[in-house]
PDB file of C-alpha atoms in Angstrom:
ATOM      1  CA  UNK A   1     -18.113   8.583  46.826  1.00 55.00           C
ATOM      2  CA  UNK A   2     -20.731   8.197  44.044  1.00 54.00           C
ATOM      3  CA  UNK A   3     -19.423  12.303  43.072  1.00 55.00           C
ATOM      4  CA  UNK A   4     -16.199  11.432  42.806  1.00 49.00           C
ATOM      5  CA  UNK A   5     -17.070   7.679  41.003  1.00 45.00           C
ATOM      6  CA  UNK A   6     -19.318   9.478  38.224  1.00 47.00           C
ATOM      7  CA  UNK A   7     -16.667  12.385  37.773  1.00 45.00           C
ATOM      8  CA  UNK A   8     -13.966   9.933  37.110  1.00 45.00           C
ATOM      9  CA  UNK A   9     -15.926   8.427  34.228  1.00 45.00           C
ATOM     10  CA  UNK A  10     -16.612  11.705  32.919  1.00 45.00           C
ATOM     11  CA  UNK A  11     -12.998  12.552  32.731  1.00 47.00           C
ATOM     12  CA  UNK A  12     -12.311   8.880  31.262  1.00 45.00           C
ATOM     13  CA  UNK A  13     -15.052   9.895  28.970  1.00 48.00           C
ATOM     14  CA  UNK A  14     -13.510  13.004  27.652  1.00 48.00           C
ATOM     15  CA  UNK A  15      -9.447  11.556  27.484  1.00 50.00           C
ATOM     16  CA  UNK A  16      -8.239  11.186  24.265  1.00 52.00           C
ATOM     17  CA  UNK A  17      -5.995   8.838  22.659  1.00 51.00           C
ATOM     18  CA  UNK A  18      -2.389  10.015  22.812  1.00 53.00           C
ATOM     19  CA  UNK A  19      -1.585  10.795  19.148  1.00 61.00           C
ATOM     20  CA  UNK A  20      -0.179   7.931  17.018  1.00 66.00           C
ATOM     21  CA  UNK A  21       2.971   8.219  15.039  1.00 74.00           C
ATOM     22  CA  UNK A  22       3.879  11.640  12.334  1.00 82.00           C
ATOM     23  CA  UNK A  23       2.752  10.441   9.072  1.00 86.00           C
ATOM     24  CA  UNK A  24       5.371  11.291   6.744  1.00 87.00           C
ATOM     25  CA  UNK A  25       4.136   9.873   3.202  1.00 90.00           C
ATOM     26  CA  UNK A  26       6.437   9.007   0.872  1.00 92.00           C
ATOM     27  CA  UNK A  27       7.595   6.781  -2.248  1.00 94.00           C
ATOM     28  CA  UNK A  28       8.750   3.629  -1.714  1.00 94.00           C
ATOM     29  CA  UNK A  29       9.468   0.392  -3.576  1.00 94.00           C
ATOM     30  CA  UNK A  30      11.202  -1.759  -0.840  1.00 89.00           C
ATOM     31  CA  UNK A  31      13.763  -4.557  -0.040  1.00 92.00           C
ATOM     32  CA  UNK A  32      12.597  -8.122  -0.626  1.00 94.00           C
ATOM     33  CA  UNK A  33      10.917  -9.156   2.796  1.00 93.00           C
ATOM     34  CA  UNK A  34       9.212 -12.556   4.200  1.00 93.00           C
ATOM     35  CA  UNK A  35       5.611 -12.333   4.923  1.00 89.00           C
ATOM     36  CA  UNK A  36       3.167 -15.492   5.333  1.00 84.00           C
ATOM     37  CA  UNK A  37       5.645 -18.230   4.696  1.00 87.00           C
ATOM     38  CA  UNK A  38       6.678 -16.751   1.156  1.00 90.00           C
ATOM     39  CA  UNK A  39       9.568 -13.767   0.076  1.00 93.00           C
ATOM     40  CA  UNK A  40       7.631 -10.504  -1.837  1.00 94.00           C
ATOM     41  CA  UNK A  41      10.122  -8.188  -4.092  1.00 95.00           C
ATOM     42  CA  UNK A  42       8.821  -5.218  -4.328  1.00 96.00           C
ATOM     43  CA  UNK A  43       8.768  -3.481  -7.849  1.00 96.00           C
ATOM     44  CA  UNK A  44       7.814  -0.257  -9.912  1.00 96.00           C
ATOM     45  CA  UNK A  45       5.274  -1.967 -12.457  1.00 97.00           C
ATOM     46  CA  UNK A  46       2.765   0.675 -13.917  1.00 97.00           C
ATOM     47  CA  UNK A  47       1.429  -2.117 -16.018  1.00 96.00           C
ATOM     48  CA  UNK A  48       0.124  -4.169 -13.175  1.00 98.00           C
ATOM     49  CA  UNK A  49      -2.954  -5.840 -14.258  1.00 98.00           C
ATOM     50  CA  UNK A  50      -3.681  -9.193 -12.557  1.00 98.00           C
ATOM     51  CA  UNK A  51      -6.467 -11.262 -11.020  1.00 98.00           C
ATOM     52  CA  UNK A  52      -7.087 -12.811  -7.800  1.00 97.00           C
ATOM     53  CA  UNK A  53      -8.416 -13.027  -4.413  1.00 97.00           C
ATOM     54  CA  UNK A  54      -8.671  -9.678  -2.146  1.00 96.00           C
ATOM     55  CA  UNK A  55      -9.226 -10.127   1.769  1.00 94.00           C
ATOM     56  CA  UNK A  56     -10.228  -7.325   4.656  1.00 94.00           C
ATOM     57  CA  UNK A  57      -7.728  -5.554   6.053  1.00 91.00           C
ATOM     58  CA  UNK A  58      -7.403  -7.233   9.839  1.00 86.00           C
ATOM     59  CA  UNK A  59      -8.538  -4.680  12.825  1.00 83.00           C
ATOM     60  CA  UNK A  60      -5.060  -4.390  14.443  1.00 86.00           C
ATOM     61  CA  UNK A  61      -3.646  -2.477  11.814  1.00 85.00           C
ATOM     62  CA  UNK A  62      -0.484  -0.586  12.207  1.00 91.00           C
ATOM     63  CA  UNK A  63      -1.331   3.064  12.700  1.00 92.00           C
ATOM     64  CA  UNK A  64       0.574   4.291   9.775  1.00 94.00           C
ATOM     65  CA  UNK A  65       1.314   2.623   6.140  1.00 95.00           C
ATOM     66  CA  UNK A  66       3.859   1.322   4.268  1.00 94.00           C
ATOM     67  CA  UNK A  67       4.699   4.592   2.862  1.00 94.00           C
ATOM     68  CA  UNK A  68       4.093   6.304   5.799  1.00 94.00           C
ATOM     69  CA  UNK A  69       0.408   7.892   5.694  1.00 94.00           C
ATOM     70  CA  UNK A  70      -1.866   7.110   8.598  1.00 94.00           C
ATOM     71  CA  UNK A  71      -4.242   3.895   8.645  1.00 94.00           C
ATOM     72  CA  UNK A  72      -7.862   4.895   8.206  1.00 94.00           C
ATOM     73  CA  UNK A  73     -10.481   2.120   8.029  1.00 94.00           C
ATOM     74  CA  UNK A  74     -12.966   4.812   5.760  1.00 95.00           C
ATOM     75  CA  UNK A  75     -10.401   5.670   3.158  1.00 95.00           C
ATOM     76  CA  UNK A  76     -10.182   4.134  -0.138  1.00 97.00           C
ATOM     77  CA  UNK A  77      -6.653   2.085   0.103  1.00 97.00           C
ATOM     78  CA  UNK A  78      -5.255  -1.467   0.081  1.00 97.00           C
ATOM     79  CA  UNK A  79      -2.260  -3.070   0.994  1.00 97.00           C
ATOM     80  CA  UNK A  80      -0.119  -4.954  -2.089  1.00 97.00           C
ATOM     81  CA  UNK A  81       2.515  -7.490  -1.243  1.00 96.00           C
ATOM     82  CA  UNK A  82       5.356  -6.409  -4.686  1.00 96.00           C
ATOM     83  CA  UNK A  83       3.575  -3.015  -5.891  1.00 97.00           C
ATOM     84  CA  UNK A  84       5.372   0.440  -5.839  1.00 97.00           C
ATOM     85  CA  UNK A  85       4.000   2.690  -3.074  1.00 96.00           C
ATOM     86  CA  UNK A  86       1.325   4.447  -3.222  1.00 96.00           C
ATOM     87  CA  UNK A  87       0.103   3.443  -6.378  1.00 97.00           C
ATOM     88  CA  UNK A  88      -3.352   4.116  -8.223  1.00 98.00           C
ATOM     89  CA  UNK A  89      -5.638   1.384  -9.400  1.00 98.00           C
ATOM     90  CA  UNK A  90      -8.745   0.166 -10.488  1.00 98.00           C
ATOM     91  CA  UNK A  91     -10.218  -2.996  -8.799  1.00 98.00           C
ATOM     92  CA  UNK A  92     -12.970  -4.804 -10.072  1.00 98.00           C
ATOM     93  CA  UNK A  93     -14.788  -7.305  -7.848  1.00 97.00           C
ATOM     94  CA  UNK A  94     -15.415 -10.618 -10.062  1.00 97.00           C
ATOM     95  CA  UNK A  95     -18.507 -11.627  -8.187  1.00 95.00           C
ATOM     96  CA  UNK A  96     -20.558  -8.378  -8.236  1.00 95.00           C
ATOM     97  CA  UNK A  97     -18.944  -6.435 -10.804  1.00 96.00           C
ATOM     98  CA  UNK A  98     -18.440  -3.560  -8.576  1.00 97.00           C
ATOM     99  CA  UNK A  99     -15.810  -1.543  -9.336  1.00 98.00           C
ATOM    100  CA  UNK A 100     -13.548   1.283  -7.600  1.00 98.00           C
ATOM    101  CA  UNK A 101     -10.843   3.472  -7.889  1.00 98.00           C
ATOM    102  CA  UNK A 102      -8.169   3.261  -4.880  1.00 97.00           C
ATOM    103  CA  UNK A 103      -4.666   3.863  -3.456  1.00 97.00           C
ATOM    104  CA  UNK A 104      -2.391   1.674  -2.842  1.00 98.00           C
ATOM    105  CA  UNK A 105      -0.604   2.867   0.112  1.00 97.00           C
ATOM    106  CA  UNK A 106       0.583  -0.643   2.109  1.00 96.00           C
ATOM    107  CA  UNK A 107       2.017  -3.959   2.352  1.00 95.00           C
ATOM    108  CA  UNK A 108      -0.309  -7.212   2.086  1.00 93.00           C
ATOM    109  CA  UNK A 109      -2.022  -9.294   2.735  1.00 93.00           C
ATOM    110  CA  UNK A 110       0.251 -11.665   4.958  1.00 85.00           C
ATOM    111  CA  UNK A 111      -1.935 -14.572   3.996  1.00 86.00           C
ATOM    112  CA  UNK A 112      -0.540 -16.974   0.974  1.00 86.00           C
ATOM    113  CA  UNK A 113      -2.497 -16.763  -1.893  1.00 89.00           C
ATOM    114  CA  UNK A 114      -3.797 -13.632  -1.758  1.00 93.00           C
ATOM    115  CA  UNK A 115      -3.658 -10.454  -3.756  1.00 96.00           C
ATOM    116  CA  UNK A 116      -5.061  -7.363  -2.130  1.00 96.00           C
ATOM    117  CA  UNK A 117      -5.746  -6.468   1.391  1.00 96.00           C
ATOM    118  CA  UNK A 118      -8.802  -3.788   1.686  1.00 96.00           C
ATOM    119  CA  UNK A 119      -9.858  -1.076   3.881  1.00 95.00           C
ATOM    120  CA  UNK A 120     -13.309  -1.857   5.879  1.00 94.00           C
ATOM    121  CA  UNK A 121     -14.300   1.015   3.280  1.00 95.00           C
ATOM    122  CA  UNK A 122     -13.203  -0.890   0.089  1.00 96.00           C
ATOM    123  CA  UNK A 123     -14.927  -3.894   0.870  1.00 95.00           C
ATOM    124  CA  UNK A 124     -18.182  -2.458   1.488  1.00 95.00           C
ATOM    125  CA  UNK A 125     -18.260  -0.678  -1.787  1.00 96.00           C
ATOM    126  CA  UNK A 126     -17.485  -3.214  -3.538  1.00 96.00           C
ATOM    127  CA  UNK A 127     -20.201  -5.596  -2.136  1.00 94.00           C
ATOM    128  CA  UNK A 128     -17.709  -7.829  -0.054  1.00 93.00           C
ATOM    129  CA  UNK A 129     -17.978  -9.239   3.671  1.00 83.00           C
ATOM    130  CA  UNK A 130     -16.756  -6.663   6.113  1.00 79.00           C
ATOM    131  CA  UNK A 131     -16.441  -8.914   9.296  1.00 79.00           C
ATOM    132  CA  UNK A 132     -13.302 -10.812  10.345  1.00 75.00           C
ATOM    133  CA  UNK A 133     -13.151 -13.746   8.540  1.00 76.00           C
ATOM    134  CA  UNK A 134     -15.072 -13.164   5.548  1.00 82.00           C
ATOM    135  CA  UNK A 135     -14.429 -15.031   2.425  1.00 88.00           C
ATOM    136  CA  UNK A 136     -12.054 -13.392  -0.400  1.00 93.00           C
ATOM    137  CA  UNK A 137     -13.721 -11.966  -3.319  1.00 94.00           C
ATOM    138  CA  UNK A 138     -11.985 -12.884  -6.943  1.00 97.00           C
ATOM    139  CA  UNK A 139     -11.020  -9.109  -8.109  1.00 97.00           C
ATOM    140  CA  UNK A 140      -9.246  -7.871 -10.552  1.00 98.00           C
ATOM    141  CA  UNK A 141      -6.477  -5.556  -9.744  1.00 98.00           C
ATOM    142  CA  UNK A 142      -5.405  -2.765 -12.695  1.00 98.00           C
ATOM    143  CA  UNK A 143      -2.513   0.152 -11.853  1.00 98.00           C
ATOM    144  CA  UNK A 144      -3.469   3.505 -13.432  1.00 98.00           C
ATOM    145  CA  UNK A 145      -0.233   4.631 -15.091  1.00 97.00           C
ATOM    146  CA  UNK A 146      -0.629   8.127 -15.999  1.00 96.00           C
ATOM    147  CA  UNK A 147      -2.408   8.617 -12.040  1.00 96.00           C
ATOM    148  CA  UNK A 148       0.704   6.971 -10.410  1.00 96.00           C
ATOM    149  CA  UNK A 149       3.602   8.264 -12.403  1.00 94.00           C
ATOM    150  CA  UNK A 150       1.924  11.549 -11.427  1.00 94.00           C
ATOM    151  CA  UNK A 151       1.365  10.440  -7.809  1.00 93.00           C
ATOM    152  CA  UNK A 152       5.391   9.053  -7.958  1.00 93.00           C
ATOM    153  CA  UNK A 153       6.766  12.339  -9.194  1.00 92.00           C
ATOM    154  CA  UNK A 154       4.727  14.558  -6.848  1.00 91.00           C
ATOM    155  CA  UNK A 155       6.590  12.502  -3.862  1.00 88.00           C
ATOM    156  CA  UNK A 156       9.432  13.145  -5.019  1.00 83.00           C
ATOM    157  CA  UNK A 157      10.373   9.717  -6.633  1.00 78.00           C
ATOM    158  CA  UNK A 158      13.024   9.185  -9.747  1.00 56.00           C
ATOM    159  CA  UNK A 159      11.306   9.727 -12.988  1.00 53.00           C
ATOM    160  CA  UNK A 160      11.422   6.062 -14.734  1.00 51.00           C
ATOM    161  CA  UNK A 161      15.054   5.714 -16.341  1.00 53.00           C
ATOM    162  CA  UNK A 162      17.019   8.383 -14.523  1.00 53.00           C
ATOM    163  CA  UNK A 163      19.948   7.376 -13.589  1.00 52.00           C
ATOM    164  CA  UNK A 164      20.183   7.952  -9.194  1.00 55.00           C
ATOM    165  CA  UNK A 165      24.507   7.978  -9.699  1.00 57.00           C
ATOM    166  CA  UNK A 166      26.798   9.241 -11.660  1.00 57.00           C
ATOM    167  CA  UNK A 167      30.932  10.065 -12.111  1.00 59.00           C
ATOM    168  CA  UNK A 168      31.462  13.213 -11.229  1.00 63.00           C
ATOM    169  CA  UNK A 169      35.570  13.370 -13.598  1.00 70.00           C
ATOM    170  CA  UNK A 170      35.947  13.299 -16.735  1.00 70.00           C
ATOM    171  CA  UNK A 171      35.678   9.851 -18.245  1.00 63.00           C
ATOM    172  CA  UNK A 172      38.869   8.980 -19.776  1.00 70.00           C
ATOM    173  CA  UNK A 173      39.908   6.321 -22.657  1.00 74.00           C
ATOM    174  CA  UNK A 174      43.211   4.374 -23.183  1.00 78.00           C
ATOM    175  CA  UNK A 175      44.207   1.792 -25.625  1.00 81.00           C
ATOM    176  CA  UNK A 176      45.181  -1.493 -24.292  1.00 78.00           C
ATOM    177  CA  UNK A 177      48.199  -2.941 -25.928  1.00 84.00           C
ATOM    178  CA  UNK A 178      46.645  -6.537 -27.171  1.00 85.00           C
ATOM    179  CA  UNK A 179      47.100  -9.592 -24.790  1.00 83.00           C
ATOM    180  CA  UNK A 180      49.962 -11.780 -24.946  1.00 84.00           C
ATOM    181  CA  UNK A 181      49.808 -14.992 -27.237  1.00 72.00           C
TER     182      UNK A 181
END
């Protein structure tokens, strides 16, 4: 009985977790959705640069992003409520003056009033809590242009201004005789 007890726990042991979902990664921008009491439109802005508070990414994460890559606590990513996906920035942590380079790769944070949602990762290199239910950190939160264009036109996204429809006849022109009184 003991055998057959300790050889169960050795094959419990050795199981694996059935693999998650395909990533298939992606560009996205998104319809307006409701998260946290508020509506978010999502947007292409390659200008972003805007302060305010960043939060940890909660533990029961979805296994795959926003734009489809898989969650991984170590990588350097966040979660932004309106910006294209993925997108590269800069944050700068207000209180230490820590700063990193990141992707932005997901929606969030659900909570009101916040700005970014970090990976366990993130936080710790930029000198933030990295237990549920730390305090936000006042960051600043910059988009790298030239780094997400690239990153937008290597997924396959519209370059900025191209035009996704178009007639396919000849456009034709007709005078109007003038209007009546």
């Amino acid at each position: 009985m003991r055998r057959a007890a300790m050889l169960l726990l050795l094959a419990l042991a050795t199981c694996q977790r059935p693999p998650g979902p395909a990533p298939v990664p992606h560009y996205v921008v998104g319809a307006p959705y409701p998260s946290g009491g508020s509506w978010h439109y999502p947007r292409e802005d390659f200008g972003y640069d805007r302060t305010g508070l960043a939060t940890l990414r909660p533990a029961d994460a979805p296994a795959l992003t926003a734009d489809g890559e898989r969650y991984d606590p170590d990588a350097m990513a966040a979660g932004h409520s309106t910006l294209q996906l993925p997108a590269i920035a800069e944050v700068t942590d207000l209180r230490t003056g820590r700063q990193v380079r990141l992707r932005v790769n997901d929606r969030g944070p659900a909570a009101p009033g916040r700005l970014l949602e970090l990976t366990p990762r993130v936080a710790a290199l930029l000198g933030m809590g990295t237990q549920a239910g730390a305090p936000p950190d006042p960051v600043r939160v910059r988009v790298l242009p030239a780094e997400s264009h690239a990153l937008a036109e290597a997924l396959g996204a519209l370059p900025e201004g191209a035009i996704a429809t178009a007639p396919r006849e000849a456009v034709a022109a007709e005078t109007l005789a003038p209007p009546q009184g």
